[in-house]
Structure formats: C-alpha cells, structure tokens
C-alpha cells in the first residue's frame, strides 16, 4: 500500500518539527504516535503505568519491524521513528507541545478528567480527541478553551488507513479546523472536515450497513459467506460486512451503534437482536475465536 | 471450461446486459440466439457482442480460433419459434414483471419441458416472473453484475416454486461459465442491490445534511471503507434516473426509508443532472475527454 509507505518512510522529513502529545498508548494511540513520529514530529505518549507504556512501545516496534521485513523501511529509519517517541507516566512532560491528541478509553468521564488535567500544562496547544462515539462538543465544553478543541479521528490501523476525519465541534473555530487539516495532510493523510454528529461521517454511513447485514443474515437472506462474497465480488468491497464485524469486534460495534441510536433514535442504528445475543454469548469476533464465523485458534 | 457440455442458449433482450451475457456464453463455447423485438435492436446487439469479442482479441484476451467459433455460434432473431430448441432461456429484457412473465410463458409453450428459464432481474420477484408458467419450478433468478463479461459474481435466486434440480443445474451451468455464485432468497434487491442502494441513499442524505461535500464523502468511502469507487462517482455512472427507479422499486417493496430516493435525487433529475451519460451529475464531465468506457 502506497499510503503505508508514505507514513513509514516519512522519516526523511525535517526532524523535530513540532512536539505532539498523544494520550493513550493502546491500539489507536500507538498507531497515531507512530504516524506522527514517522512524519518527523517528536511525540510524547502518556499512560498511567510503565506496563502500558512498554506494551505500546512494543506495538510500534512490531509494526515497524514488519515494515523492515517487507523492505518498505530501512532499519535506521525504524530506529529514528522509535527515537522520536518518548513514553512517560508524567503528564507534566506534555508542557510545550503544539498539539494534544487524546486516544484513551471511549468514556466521557475518563477523557474529560484527563484533558482537564492536561489543558493547564499545554497552555495554548490545540486539543484533539480521537473519539469515534462521543460528542466532541460535550468534551470541549469541559475544557478551558473549547474553540481550540476538535475531533481528529484516525482509522485502524492508523499507519495504513489514509483517511482522517477532522470533526468540528459547535465551539471549534475555523483556525483550529484549518490547522488540523494542514497537520493531517502533512502526516501524509487525506483529511476531510465533518460535523460533530453521531458517527461523524464514516461511521454514520457504516453502522446502518453493518446492522442491516446482521439483521438480513438473521432473517435468512443468504448464508454469511454468500452475503460477504456477494458484496466483495459484486461491489469490490475489500471485506464483506459480516467478516468486517468480526474484525471490528461485535461488542465494539454494539457500543458504537448503541451510542448513535441513543442520540438519534433512528432505528437503523439500533443494535439488531442477533448482535445482542452474540455479545451476550461472548462471541465477539476474531478476538475471541468466534463471532459470526468461527476461527481457528491462533498458534 | 471446455469440459462443460455445449448448450443451446436463448438470450432475450439485446441491450447492455443481454450483450454482456451473450459474450460470457460464447466465450464458454455455448451456442447463442439473441432475440429482441425489432431487427434493428437485434442487429445492435449482435454488433455489440462482435465488437466486444474483436476487442478481446486485440487485447490478447481471446485467441483467434475461439473468436471465430464464438462469432459462428451467434445468431439473432425477432421470432420466438427460433428459440424452440433452446436448453436455457436467459431473459435480460425491460425491468417489468408483466413483460418478463409474458416472455417466459410464450416460450414455455414452444420449448422442451426440460428447458430452464433464467431471469436477470435485479429488483423484481422471481416468483412473480414465474407466475404465468405451467411449470414455474424451472425458473431461477440469475442476476449478473454489469459488465457481465468482467464481473465474476452471479446471484442465484430461488423463487417460491424453483426446484432443487433446477437450482443445482443452474449453479453448475454458471460455474461452467467461470462465474462465482451466491444463493439468496427471492427478496427485493437480492444481496448486492439490497445493500448498495440504501448505502448510496445514506451518502446522498449525508450530503444533504451538510456532513461533507461530494468530494469529501467520496474520499471517506474510498479512504476509510476502502471501497473501489466513491459513491457519487458510482451514481454518476449508474445514472440518477436509473438509481431513482431502482431505489423506488426497493422502497415500494420494503418500505424501508433508507431505500427511498432522497429529495436531492429528484431535484437533480429535474435539473437534468443525470450523471456521466449527459456530462454532468454530482460531478461535471464536460471538460474531460478521458472518461471512456
């Protein structure tokens, strides 16, 4: 993928151009930190424990090693990217950053508590949240300078997916939007600007489609395999909706679509009964070895 | 593909889909008679098939011998009685239940009792199309994707009365054409259109709601969902008038508001913005000579 190459080899850019704080070193946080570091920024990642920092660092290392193995990245480039990522449990280390990207748990209380503590440290930095299901406007309302807050929604895996949604809260001022668009473009991403409404743009479109797939499968439209193959071959989609659901995680999708339903009361976002049953049964998708499909145990 | 027996096939309708299906059949070595209502239409269809096969040779995708045999195995007619010896009838005519049902009933009276009847409908009921036949068990929905010679998928649809034997023979026949089949119930839109059309309408509604621009929504669909083409590019190719008709047909059958054509579609049609065929739809193509076939 050429996008991957852009992100991975972007390390030839001017080093240390700006300093970015990434809050959270999970799947999204590590992907975002990697993309920023690969573009030449120096990144400080914050997590509350050393174990979480260690895990995040390993995740980036593994991703970059794979790039080296596939000859898309030189070993010294990998080392340079890793060297630009600083991991700390000390929030004070965020002092002096130009931008904060928050990628912690999808929980409003956790996010606003953390951002509330970081805001006085980072002074006039822009604050971006990578939330996918919460209201950016509500998060901004808890912070001292809501006009400098916006959503910056990366897709998983962040180093490979070209699109980034720049989400304008009600309070976001145009300069903030413009700065984030320029920042995302500089990362080698394709930014699009959208409004802070449930699901933003991409998930607004994706969730009803995924819900329809579960409901139609449940109703016996066709086998899971035939629904997926039909859409893969008929429309050229990279992955059919039921396989995609198993990859996303049925609990993750349920949480997102429930949140959109709660805000819209639009039945197309309501979790279909089979989704609820599969989650109740612990069949969450690939990560548990079974969701809509059954997977062989990972060796 | 050479192992499958050569079949005598009748294709009803010499439009885009009929031509595409005829190409698929001829490439697999079958004998094809195309039927349409006028000599002009039949000739247009024959020309279309010939052009496609000629081009395939030019591109090195078809050898001369296969090309010669294919052309020799193709005939056209306006006369139903010339289809009396056909083992398969594949209809790809105007998307109207009555017209399709009449065409099948007329041919049932002429053809052998073993002949299978395939309908290429995309939104109508296979059971209804079989409704005027004495033996509706031989009717199977076979929905090819456009362009049929390039797209591997065929949706196989079982009507209320379709027999197991007819279904199985149909799947084997399609596999012999090099197609991948999926089976689904006789339900509006089958699989592909049932998912595509509401998704397209959701994109149009997102545009109406100011969630993005034509360009940004297409970028989102390509960049985050990794679909091969943006929704508005695709709608421009399909044509807004065609999209509206398919959409409305699904809405009337399913009553799902996601299937209802959003008001912007009507406004665009009223303004003549039908898509690429007229040079403007969601995008403008007037200055661009590079959009070929």
Coordinates of C-alpha atoms in Angstrom, one line a residue:
Chain A
X1 CA 0.0 0.0 0.0
X2 CA 1.4 3.3 -1.0
X3 CA -0.1 5.1 1.9
X4 CA 1.7 2.8 4.3
X5 CA 4.9 3.7 2.5
X6 CA 4.3 7.4 2.9
X7 CA 3.8 7.0 6.6
X8 CA 6.6 4.7 7.1
X9 CA 9.2 6.5 5.1
X10 CA 8.2 10.0 6.0
X11 CA 11.1 9.9 8.5
X12 CA 13.3 11.7 5.9
X13 CA 11.3 14.8 6.8
X14 CA 12.9 17.6 8.9
X15 CA 13.4 16.1 12.4
X16 CA 11.7 17.5 15.4
X17 CA 9.4 19.8 13.6
X18 CA 6.8 20.0 16.3
X19 CA 6.1 18.4 19.6
X20 CA 2.9 16.4 19.9
X21 CA 1.4 14.7 23.0
X22 CA -0.5 11.5 22.4
X23 CA -2.6 10.5 25.4
X24 CA -3.1 6.7 25.5
X25 CA -0.8 4.0 24.1
X26 CA -3.3 1.4 23.1
X27 CA -4.0 0.3 19.5
X28 CA -5.1 3.8 18.3
X29 CA -2.7 5.7 20.4
X30 CA 0.3 3.7 19.3
X31 CA -0.8 3.9 15.7
X32 CA -1.2 7.7 15.9
X33 CA 2.1 8.2 17.7
X34 CA 3.8 6.1 15.0
X35 CA 2.3 8.2 12.2
X36 CA 3.3 11.4 13.9
X37 CA 6.9 10.2 14.6
X38 CA 7.2 8.9 11.0
X39 CA 6.3 12.4 9.7
X40 CA 9.2 13.8 11.7
X41 CA 7.4 15.1 14.8
X42 CA 8.7 14.4 18.3
X43 CA 6.0 12.6 20.2
X44 CA 5.4 12.2 23.9
X45 CA 3.0 9.5 24.8
X46 CA 1.4 9.3 28.2
X47 CA -0.1 6.3 30.0
X48 CA -0.6 5.8 33.8
X49 CA 1.6 2.7 34.1
X50 CA 5.0 1.6 32.8
X51 CA 3.5 -1.7 31.7
X52 CA 1.1 0.1 29.4
X53 CA 3.9 2.2 28.0
X54 CA 6.0 -0.9 27.4
X55 CA 3.1 -2.5 25.6
X56 CA 2.6 0.5 23.4
X57 CA 6.3 0.7 22.5
X58 CA 6.4 -3.0 21.6
X59 CA 3.3 -2.5 19.4
X60 CA 5.1 0.3 17.4
X61 CA 8.3 -1.7 17.3
X62 CA 6.5 -4.8 15.9
X63 CA 4.7 -2.7 13.3
X64 CA 7.9 -1.0 12.1
X65 CA 9.8 -4.4 12.1
X66 CA 7.2 -5.7 9.8
X67 CA 7.9 -2.7 7.5
X68 CA 11.6 -3.5 7.6
X69 CA 11.0 -7.2 6.9
X70 CA 8.9 -6.2 3.8
X71 CA 11.7 -3.8 2.7
X72 CA 9.4 -0.8 3.0
X73 CA 11.6 0.7 5.7
X74 CA 15.3 0.8 6.4
X75 CA 16.4 -0.3 9.9
X76 CA 17.9 3.1 10.6
X77 CA 14.6 4.7 9.7
X78 CA 12.8 2.4 12.1
X79 CA 15.2 3.4 14.8
X80 CA 14.8 7.1 14.0
X81 CA 11.0 6.8 14.3
X82 CA 11.2 5.0 17.6
X83 CA 13.7 7.5 18.9
X84 CA 11.2 10.3 18.3
X85 CA 8.6 8.6 20.6
X86 CA 9.1 9.3 24.2
X87 CA 6.9 7.4 26.7
X88 CA 6.1 8.7 30.1
X89 CA 3.7 8.4 33.0
X90 CA 4.2 12.1 33.9
X91 CA 1.6 14.4 32.4
X92 CA 3.9 17.4 33.0
X93 CA 6.1 16.1 30.2
X94 CA 3.4 17.5 27.8
X95 CA 4.5 21.0 28.5
X96 CA 5.5 22.8 25.4
X97 CA 3.6 20.6 22.9
X98 CA 1.7 22.2 20.0
X99 CA -1.0 19.6 19.8
X100 CA -2.5 17.0 22.1
X101 CA -4.2 14.0 20.6
X102 CA -6.3 12.1 23.1
X103 CA -6.8 8.4 22.4
X104 CA -7.9 6.9 25.7
X105 CA -10.9 4.7 26.5
X106 CA -14.2 5.7 25.0
X107 CA -15.6 7.1 28.3
X108 CA -16.5 10.7 28.7
X109 CA -15.6 10.9 32.4
X110 CA -12.1 9.5 31.7
X111 CA -11.5 11.7 28.7
X112 CA -12.6 15.0 30.3
X113 CA -10.8 14.2 33.6
X114 CA -7.5 13.6 31.7
X115 CA -7.9 16.5 29.3
X116 CA -8.9 18.8 32.2
X117 CA -5.6 18.0 33.8
X118 CA -3.5 18.3 30.7
X119 CA -5.1 21.6 29.5
X120 CA -3.3 23.9 32.0
X121 CA 0.0 22.1 31.3
X122 CA -0.1 22.6 27.5
X123 CA -1.2 26.3 27.6
X124 CA -2.4 27.3 24.1
X125 CA -1.9 24.0 22.3
X126 CA -4.7 22.6 20.2
X127 CA -6.6 19.7 21.8
X128 CA -7.9 16.9 19.5
X129 CA -9.8 13.9 20.5
X130 CA -9.8 10.6 18.6
X131 CA -13.2 9.6 19.9
X132 CA -15.5 7.8 17.5
X133 CA -18.7 7.6 19.5
X134 CA -18.7 10.5 21.9
X135 CA -19.7 14.1 21.3
X136 CA -16.7 16.3 20.6
X137 CA -18.8 19.3 21.6
X138 CA -19.5 17.8 25.0
X139 CA -15.8 17.1 25.6
X140 CA -14.9 20.6 24.5
X141 CA -17.5 22.1 26.9
X142 CA -15.5 20.7 29.9
X143 CA -12.2 22.4 28.7
X144 CA -11.0 26.0 29.3
X145 CA -10.5 26.9 25.6
X146 CA -13.2 24.9 23.7
X147 CA -12.6 26.8 20.5
X148 CA -9.2 25.1 20.3
X149 CA -10.8 21.6 20.6
X150 CA -11.8 19.4 17.7
X151 CA -12.0 15.8 16.8
X152 CA -9.2 14.1 14.9
X153 CA -10.5 10.7 14.0
X154 CA -8.0 8.2 12.7
X155 CA -9.0 4.8 11.4
X156 CA -7.5 1.5 12.5
X157 CA -4.7 0.7 11.7
X158 CA -3.7 4.3 11.7
X159 CA -0.4 3.9 9.9
X160 CA -2.2 2.3 6.9
X161 CA -5.5 4.0 6.6
X162 CA -5.3 7.2 4.6
X163 CA -8.4 9.0 5.8
X164 CA -8.6 11.2 8.8
X165 CA -11.8 12.9 9.9
X166 CA -11.4 16.5 11.3
X167 CA -14.5 16.9 13.3
X168 CA -15.8 20.3 14.1
X169 CA -17.5 20.7 17.5
X170 CA -20.0 23.5 17.8
X171 CA -17.3 25.6 19.6
X172 CA -14.4 24.8 17.2
X173 CA -13.1 27.9 15.5
X174 CA -12.1 27.8 11.8
X175 CA -8.4 28.3 12.6
X176 CA -8.4 25.2 14.7
X177 CA -10.0 23.2 11.8
X178 CA -7.6 24.7 9.3
X179 CA -4.6 23.9 11.5
X180 CA -5.7 20.2 11.9
X181 CA -6.4 19.8 8.2
X182 CA -2.9 21.1 7.5
X183 CA -1.4 18.8 10.2
X184 CA -3.2 15.7 8.9
X185 CA -2.2 16.5 5.3
X186 CA 1.4 16.9 6.4
X187 CA 1.2 13.4 8.0
X188 CA 0.5 12.1 4.5
X189 CA -3.2 11.6 5.3
X190 CA -6.3 12.7 3.5
X191 CA -8.2 14.9 5.8
X192 CA -11.9 15.5 5.4
X193 CA -13.9 18.0 7.5
X194 CA -17.1 16.9 9.0
X195 CA -19.6 17.9 11.7
X196 CA -19.8 16.6 15.2
X197 CA -22.9 14.5 14.7
X198 CA -23.3 10.8 15.8
X199 CA -20.8 8.7 13.9
X200 CA -19.3 11.7 12.2
X201 CA -19.3 10.9 8.5
X202 CA -17.7 7.4 8.1
X203 CA -19.4 5.6 11.0
X204 CA -22.7 7.3 10.2
X205 CA -22.6 5.6 6.8
X206 CA -21.0 2.3 8.1
X207 CA -23.2 1.5 11.1
X208 CA -26.6 1.1 9.4
X209 CA -25.0 -1.0 6.7
X210 CA -23.4 -3.3 9.3
X211 CA -26.7 -3.5 11.2
X212 CA -28.5 -4.4 8.1
X213 CA -26.0 -7.2 7.4
X214 CA -26.6 -8.8 10.8
X215 CA -30.4 -8.4 10.5
X216 CA -30.6 -9.8 7.0
X217 CA -28.3 -12.7 7.9
X218 CA -30.5 -13.4 10.9
X219 CA -33.6 -13.3 8.6
X220 CA -32.1 -15.9 6.3
X221 CA -31.4 -13.7 3.3
X222 CA -28.4 -15.9 2.5
X223 CA -25.5 -17.6 4.3
X224 CA -22.9 -15.4 6.0
X225 CA -20.4 -16.5 3.4
X226 CA -22.7 -15.6 0.5
X227 CA -23.6 -12.2 1.8
X228 CA -19.8 -11.4 2.2
X229 CA -18.8 -12.9 -1.1
X230 CA -21.7 -11.2 -2.9
X231 CA -20.6 -7.7 -1.7
X232 CA -16.9 -8.4 -2.1
X233 CA -17.3 -9.6 -5.7
X234 CA -20.4 -7.6 -6.7
X235 CA -19.2 -4.3 -5.3
X236 CA -15.4 -4.7 -4.9
X237 CA -15.5 -4.1 -1.2
X238 CA -12.3 -5.3 0.4
X239 CA -14.2 -7.3 3.0
X240 CA -17.8 -8.3 3.4
X241 CA -19.8 -6.8 6.3
X242 CA -20.0 -9.9 8.4
X243 CA -16.3 -10.6 8.2
X244 CA -15.7 -6.9 9.0
X245 CA -17.9 -7.1 12.0
X246 CA -15.9 -10.0 13.4
X247 CA -12.8 -8.0 12.8
X248 CA -14.1 -4.8 14.5
X249 CA -15.4 -6.9 17.4
X250 CA -19.1 -7.3 17.9
X251 CA -19.0 -5.6 21.3
X252 CA -17.2 -2.6 19.8
X253 CA -19.7 -2.3 17.1
X254 CA -22.6 -2.7 19.5
X255 CA -21.2 0.0 21.8
X256 CA -20.8 2.4 18.9
X257 CA -24.2 1.8 17.3
X258 CA -26.0 1.9 20.6
X259 CA -24.4 5.3 21.3
X260 CA -25.6 6.5 17.8
X261 CA -29.1 5.1 18.5
X262 CA -29.3 6.8 21.8
X263 CA -28.5 10.2 20.2
X264 CA -30.7 9.8 17.1
X265 CA -33.5 7.4 17.9
X266 CA -33.1 6.2 14.3
X267 CA -33.9 2.5 14.2
X268 CA -31.2 1.9 11.7
X269 CA -28.7 2.4 14.5
X270 CA -30.5 0.2 16.9
X271 CA -28.4 -2.9 17.7
X272 CA -30.2 -5.9 15.9
X273 CA -31.2 -8.7 18.3
X274 CA -28.7 -11.2 16.9
X275 CA -25.9 -8.7 17.6
X276 CA -27.1 -8.5 21.3
X277 CA -27.3 -12.3 21.5
X278 CA -23.8 -12.9 20.1
X279 CA -22.3 -10.3 22.5
X280 CA -24.2 -11.9 25.4
X281 CA -22.8 -15.3 24.4
X282 CA -19.3 -13.9 24.4
X283 CA -18.9 -14.4 20.6
X284 CA -17.2 -11.1 20.0
X285 CA -15.5 -11.9 16.7
X286 CA -11.9 -12.8 15.8
X287 CA -10.5 -11.7 19.2
X288 CA -12.5 -14.5 20.9
X289 CA -12.1 -17.0 18.1
X290 CA -15.8 -16.9 17.3
X291 CA -18.3 -14.3 16.2
X292 CA -20.5 -14.7 13.2
X293 CA -17.8 -17.0 11.9
X294 CA -15.7 -19.5 13.7
X295 CA -11.9 -19.0 13.6
X296 CA -9.1 -21.4 14.2
X297 CA -7.2 -20.8 17.4
X298 CA -4.2 -18.6 16.9
X299 CA -1.0 -20.6 17.2
Chain B
X1 CA -14.3 -24.5 -19.2
X2 CA -14.1 -26.7 -22.2
X3 CA -15.2 -29.8 -20.2
X4 CA -18.8 -28.5 -19.8
X5 CA -21.2 -29.6 -22.5
X6 CA -22.1 -27.1 -25.2
X7 CA -25.5 -25.8 -24.7
X8 CA -28.1 -24.1 -26.9
X9 CA -29.0 -20.9 -25.1
X10 CA -31.5 -18.2 -26.0
X11 CA -30.9 -14.7 -24.7
X12 CA -33.9 -12.4 -24.6
X13 CA -33.0 -8.7 -24.9
X14 CA -30.1 -7.3 -26.9
X15 CA -29.4 -4.4 -24.6
X16 CA -26.3 -3.9 -22.4
X17 CA -27.0 -6.9 -20.1
X18 CA -28.1 -9.2 -23.0
X19 CA -24.9 -8.4 -24.9
X20 CA -22.7 -8.9 -21.9
X21 CA -24.4 -12.3 -21.0
X22 CA -24.1 -13.4 -24.7
X23 CA -20.3 -12.7 -24.6
X24 CA -20.0 -14.7 -21.4
X25 CA -21.9 -17.6 -23.0
X26 CA -20.0 -17.5 -26.3
X27 CA -16.6 -17.4 -24.6
X28 CA -17.5 -20.6 -22.8
X29 CA -18.3 -22.3 -26.1
X30 CA -22.1 -22.2 -25.9
X31 CA -24.4 -21.5 -28.9
X32 CA -26.4 -18.4 -28.6
X33 CA -29.5 -17.0 -30.3
X34 CA -30.3 -13.4 -29.2
X35 CA -33.9 -12.3 -29.5
X36 CA -35.3 -8.8 -29.4
X37 CA -38.4 -7.1 -30.7
X38 CA -37.1 -5.4 -33.8
X39 CA -34.4 -6.2 -36.4
X40 CA -32.6 -3.0 -35.5
X41 CA -32.3 -4.0 -31.9
X42 CA -31.2 -7.5 -32.8
X43 CA -28.5 -6.1 -35.1
X44 CA -27.3 -3.6 -32.4
X45 CA -27.0 -6.5 -30.0
X46 CA -25.0 -8.7 -32.5
X47 CA -22.8 -5.7 -33.3
X48 CA -22.2 -5.1 -29.6
X49 CA -21.2 -8.8 -29.0
X50 CA -18.9 -8.7 -32.0
X51 CA -17.3 -5.5 -31.0
X52 CA -16.5 -6.9 -27.5
X53 CA -15.1 -10.1 -28.9
X54 CA -13.0 -8.3 -31.5
X55 CA -11.6 -6.0 -28.8
X56 CA -10.8 -9.1 -26.6
X57 CA -8.6 -10.4 -29.5
X58 CA -6.9 -7.1 -29.8
X59 CA -6.2 -7.1 -26.1
X60 CA -4.8 -10.6 -26.4
X61 CA -7.5 -11.9 -24.0
X62 CA -9.1 -14.2 -26.7
X63 CA -7.4 -16.3 -29.3
X64 CA -8.4 -16.2 -33.0
X65 CA -9.9 -19.7 -33.1
X66 CA -12.1 -19.1 -30.1
X67 CA -13.2 -15.8 -31.6
X68 CA -14.1 -17.4 -34.9
X69 CA -16.0 -20.2 -33.2
X70 CA -17.8 -17.6 -31.0
X71 CA -18.9 -15.5 -33.9
X72 CA -20.1 -18.6 -35.7
X73 CA -22.1 -19.7 -32.7
X74 CA -24.1 -16.4 -32.5
X75 CA -27.4 -15.8 -34.3
X76 CA -30.1 -13.2 -33.9
X77 CA -33.8 -13.2 -34.4
X78 CA -37.1 -11.5 -33.6
X79 CA -39.0 -14.7 -34.0
X80 CA -39.8 -16.7 -30.8
X81 CA -40.1 -20.0 -32.7
X82 CA -36.4 -19.9 -33.4
X83 CA -35.8 -20.4 -29.7
X84 CA -37.8 -23.6 -29.6
X85 CA -34.7 -25.9 -29.4
X86 CA -33.1 -23.9 -26.6
X87 CA -32.0 -25.7 -23.4
X88 CA -31.6 -22.5 -21.5
X89 CA -33.5 -19.2 -21.8
X90 CA -31.9 -16.2 -20.2
X91 CA -34.0 -13.1 -20.1
X92 CA -32.5 -9.6 -19.8
X93 CA -35.3 -7.5 -21.0
X94 CA -37.1 -4.4 -19.7
X95 CA -37.4 -4.5 -15.9
X96 CA -41.1 -5.1 -15.8
X97 CA -42.7 -8.1 -14.2
X98 CA -45.6 -8.5 -16.7
X99 CA -43.2 -8.2 -19.7
X100 CA -40.9 -10.8 -18.3
X101 CA -43.7 -13.2 -17.2
X102 CA -45.3 -13.0 -20.7
X103 CA -42.0 -13.7 -22.4
X104 CA -41.4 -16.8 -20.3
X105 CA -45.0 -18.0 -20.8
X106 CA -44.8 -17.6 -24.5
X107 CA -41.5 -19.6 -24.7
X108 CA -42.7 -22.3 -22.3
X109 CA -45.3 -23.2 -24.9
X110 CA -42.6 -23.6 -27.6
X111 CA -39.6 -25.1 -25.7
X112 CA -38.9 -28.6 -24.3
X113 CA -40.2 -29.4 -20.9
X114 CA -36.5 -29.6 -19.7
X115 CA -35.6 -26.1 -20.7
X116 CA -34.5 -23.9 -17.8
X117 CA -35.6 -20.3 -17.6
X118 CA -33.2 -17.7 -16.1
X119 CA -34.3 -14.2 -15.3
X120 CA -31.6 -11.5 -14.9
X121 CA -34.0 -9.2 -12.9
X122 CA -32.2 -7.1 -10.3
X123 CA -35.2 -5.9 -8.3
X124 CA -38.3 -7.9 -9.2
X125 CA -39.7 -11.0 -7.7
X126 CA -38.5 -14.2 -9.4
X127 CA -41.7 -16.0 -8.1
X128 CA -43.8 -13.3 -9.8
X129 CA -41.9 -13.6 -13.1
X130 CA -42.5 -17.4 -13.0
X131 CA -46.2 -16.7 -12.2
X132 CA -47.7 -17.3 -15.7
X133 CA -45.9 -20.6 -16.3
X134 CA -47.5 -24.0 -16.1
X135 CA -44.2 -25.3 -14.6
X136 CA -42.7 -22.5 -12.6
X137 CA -40.2 -24.9 -11.0
X138 CA -37.8 -24.3 -13.9
X139 CA -37.5 -20.6 -13.3
X140 CA -34.3 -19.4 -11.5
X141 CA -33.1 -15.9 -10.9
X142 CA -29.6 -15.4 -12.2
X143 CA -28.5 -11.8 -11.6
X144 CA -25.3 -10.9 -13.4
X145 CA -23.3 -7.9 -12.4
X146 CA -22.6 -5.2 -15.0
X147 CA -20.4 -5.5 -17.1
X148 CA -21.2 -9.2 -17.2
X149 CA -18.0 -10.3 -19.1
X150 CA -15.8 -8.7 -16.4
X151 CA -17.7 -9.3 -13.2
X152 CA -17.4 -12.8 -11.7
X153 CA -20.4 -12.7 -9.5
X154 CA -23.9 -14.1 -10.3
X155 CA -26.6 -14.0 -7.6
X156 CA -28.7 -17.2 -7.9
X157 CA -32.2 -16.6 -6.6
X158 CA -34.6 -19.4 -5.7
X159 CA -38.2 -18.5 -6.4
X160 CA -41.1 -20.0 -4.3
X161 CA -41.5 -22.8 -6.8
X162 CA -38.0 -23.3 -8.0
X163 CA -37.0 -27.0 -7.8
X164 CA -33.7 -28.3 -6.2
X165 CA -32.8 -29.8 -9.6
X166 CA -33.3 -26.5 -11.5
X167 CA -31.2 -24.7 -8.9
X168 CA -28.4 -27.2 -9.0
X169 CA -28.3 -27.4 -12.8
X170 CA -28.2 -23.6 -12.8
X171 CA -25.3 -23.3 -10.4
X172 CA -23.3 -25.9 -12.4
X173 CA -24.1 -24.1 -15.6
X174 CA -22.9 -20.8 -14.2
X175 CA -19.7 -22.4 -12.7
X176 CA -19.0 -23.7 -16.2
X177 CA -19.2 -20.0 -17.4
X178 CA -16.4 -19.2 -14.9
X179 CA -18.8 -17.4 -12.5
X180 CA -18.8 -17.4 -8.7
X181 CA -22.3 -17.9 -7.4
X182 CA -24.0 -16.8 -4.2
X183 CA -27.5 -18.0 -3.4
X184 CA -30.2 -15.9 -1.8
X185 CA -33.9 -15.7 -1.2
X186 CA -36.3 -14.2 -3.6
X187 CA -36.3 -10.9 -1.8
X188 CA -36.1 -7.3 -3.1
X189 CA -32.7 -6.3 -4.3
X190 CA -31.2 -9.8 -3.5
X191 CA -27.9 -9.3 -1.9
X192 CA -26.0 -6.7 -3.9
X193 CA -28.6 -4.1 -4.5
X194 CA -30.3 -4.6 -1.2
X195 CA -27.1 -3.4 0.4
X196 CA -25.8 -1.0 -2.2
X197 CA -28.9 1.2 -2.8
X198 CA -29.7 2.1 0.8
X199 CA -26.0 2.9 1.3
X200 CA -26.0 5.2 -1.7
X201 CA -29.0 6.9 -0.3
X202 CA -27.3 7.3 3.0
X203 CA -24.4 9.0 1.3
X204 CA -26.8 11.4 -0.6
X205 CA -28.5 12.2 2.8
X206 CA -25.2 12.9 4.4
X207 CA -24.5 15.3 1.6
X208 CA -28.0 16.9 2.0
X209 CA -27.3 17.2 5.8
X210 CA -24.0 19.0 5.2
X211 CA -21.9 16.3 6.7
X212 CA -19.5 16.7 3.8
X213 CA -19.1 17.6 0.2
X214 CA -19.4 15.3 -2.9
X215 CA -15.6 15.1 -2.9
X216 CA -15.1 14.5 0.9
X217 CA -17.8 11.9 1.1
X218 CA -16.3 10.0 -1.9
X219 CA -12.9 10.4 -0.2
X220 CA -14.3 8.9 3.0
X221 CA -15.8 5.9 1.2
X222 CA -12.5 5.2 -0.5
X223 CA -10.1 6.1 2.2
X224 CA -11.8 4.7 5.3
X225 CA -14.1 1.9 3.9
X226 CA -11.6 1.1 1.1
X227 CA -14.4 0.8 -1.5
X228 CA -13.0 0.9 -5.0
X229 CA -15.0 3.9 -6.1
X230 CA -16.7 6.8 -4.4
X231 CA -20.5 6.6 -4.1
X232 CA -21.1 9.8 -6.1
X233 CA -18.8 8.6 -8.9
X234 CA -20.7 5.3 -9.0
X235 CA -24.1 7.1 -9.0
X236 CA -23.0 9.2 -11.9
X237 CA -22.1 6.1 -13.9
X238 CA -25.3 4.3 -13.0
X239 CA -27.3 7.4 -13.8
X240 CA -29.5 9.3 -11.3
X241 CA -32.7 8.3 -13.2
X242 CA -31.8 4.6 -13.0
X243 CA -30.8 5.0 -9.4
X244 CA -34.2 6.6 -8.6
X245 CA -36.1 3.8 -10.3
X246 CA -34.2 1.0 -8.6
X247 CA -34.4 2.8 -5.3
X248 CA -38.2 3.5 -5.5
X249 CA -38.8 -0.2 -6.5
X250 CA -37.0 -1.3 -3.4
X251 CA -38.8 1.2 -1.3
X252 CA -42.2 0.2 -2.5
X253 CA -41.4 -3.4 -1.7
X254 CA -39.6 -3.0 1.6
X255 CA -41.0 0.3 3.0
X256 CA -37.6 1.0 4.5
X257 CA -36.9 4.7 4.5
X258 CA -33.2 4.1 3.7
X259 CA -34.4 2.8 0.3
X260 CA -36.5 5.9 -0.5
X261 CA -34.7 8.2 -3.0
X262 CA -33.8 11.4 -1.1
X263 CA -35.2 14.7 -2.4
X264 CA -31.8 15.7 -3.9
X265 CA -32.2 12.9 -6.4
X266 CA -35.5 14.3 -7.7
X267 CA -34.0 17.8 -7.9
X268 CA -31.0 16.6 -9.8
X269 CA -33.2 14.7 -12.3
X270 CA -35.5 17.8 -12.7
X271 CA -32.3 19.8 -13.5
X272 CA -31.1 17.3 -16.0
X273 CA -28.1 16.3 -13.9
X274 CA -28.4 12.6 -14.7
X275 CA -24.8 11.7 -14.5
X276 CA -22.0 10.8 -16.8
X277 CA -24.2 10.0 -19.8
X278 CA -25.2 13.7 -20.1
X279 CA -21.8 15.0 -18.9
X280 CA -23.0 16.2 -15.5
X281 CA -24.4 14.7 -12.3
X282 CA -22.7 15.0 -8.9
X283 CA -19.5 15.8 -10.9
X284 CA -19.1 17.6 -14.2
X285 CA -17.5 15.7 -17.1
X286 CA -17.9 18.4 -19.8
X287 CA -14.2 19.3 -20.0
X288 CA -13.0 15.8 -19.5
X289 CA -12.4 13.8 -22.6
X290 CA -10.7 11.0 -20.8
X291 CA -13.8 9.3 -19.5
X292 CA -14.1 6.5 -22.0
X293 CA -15.8 3.2 -21.5

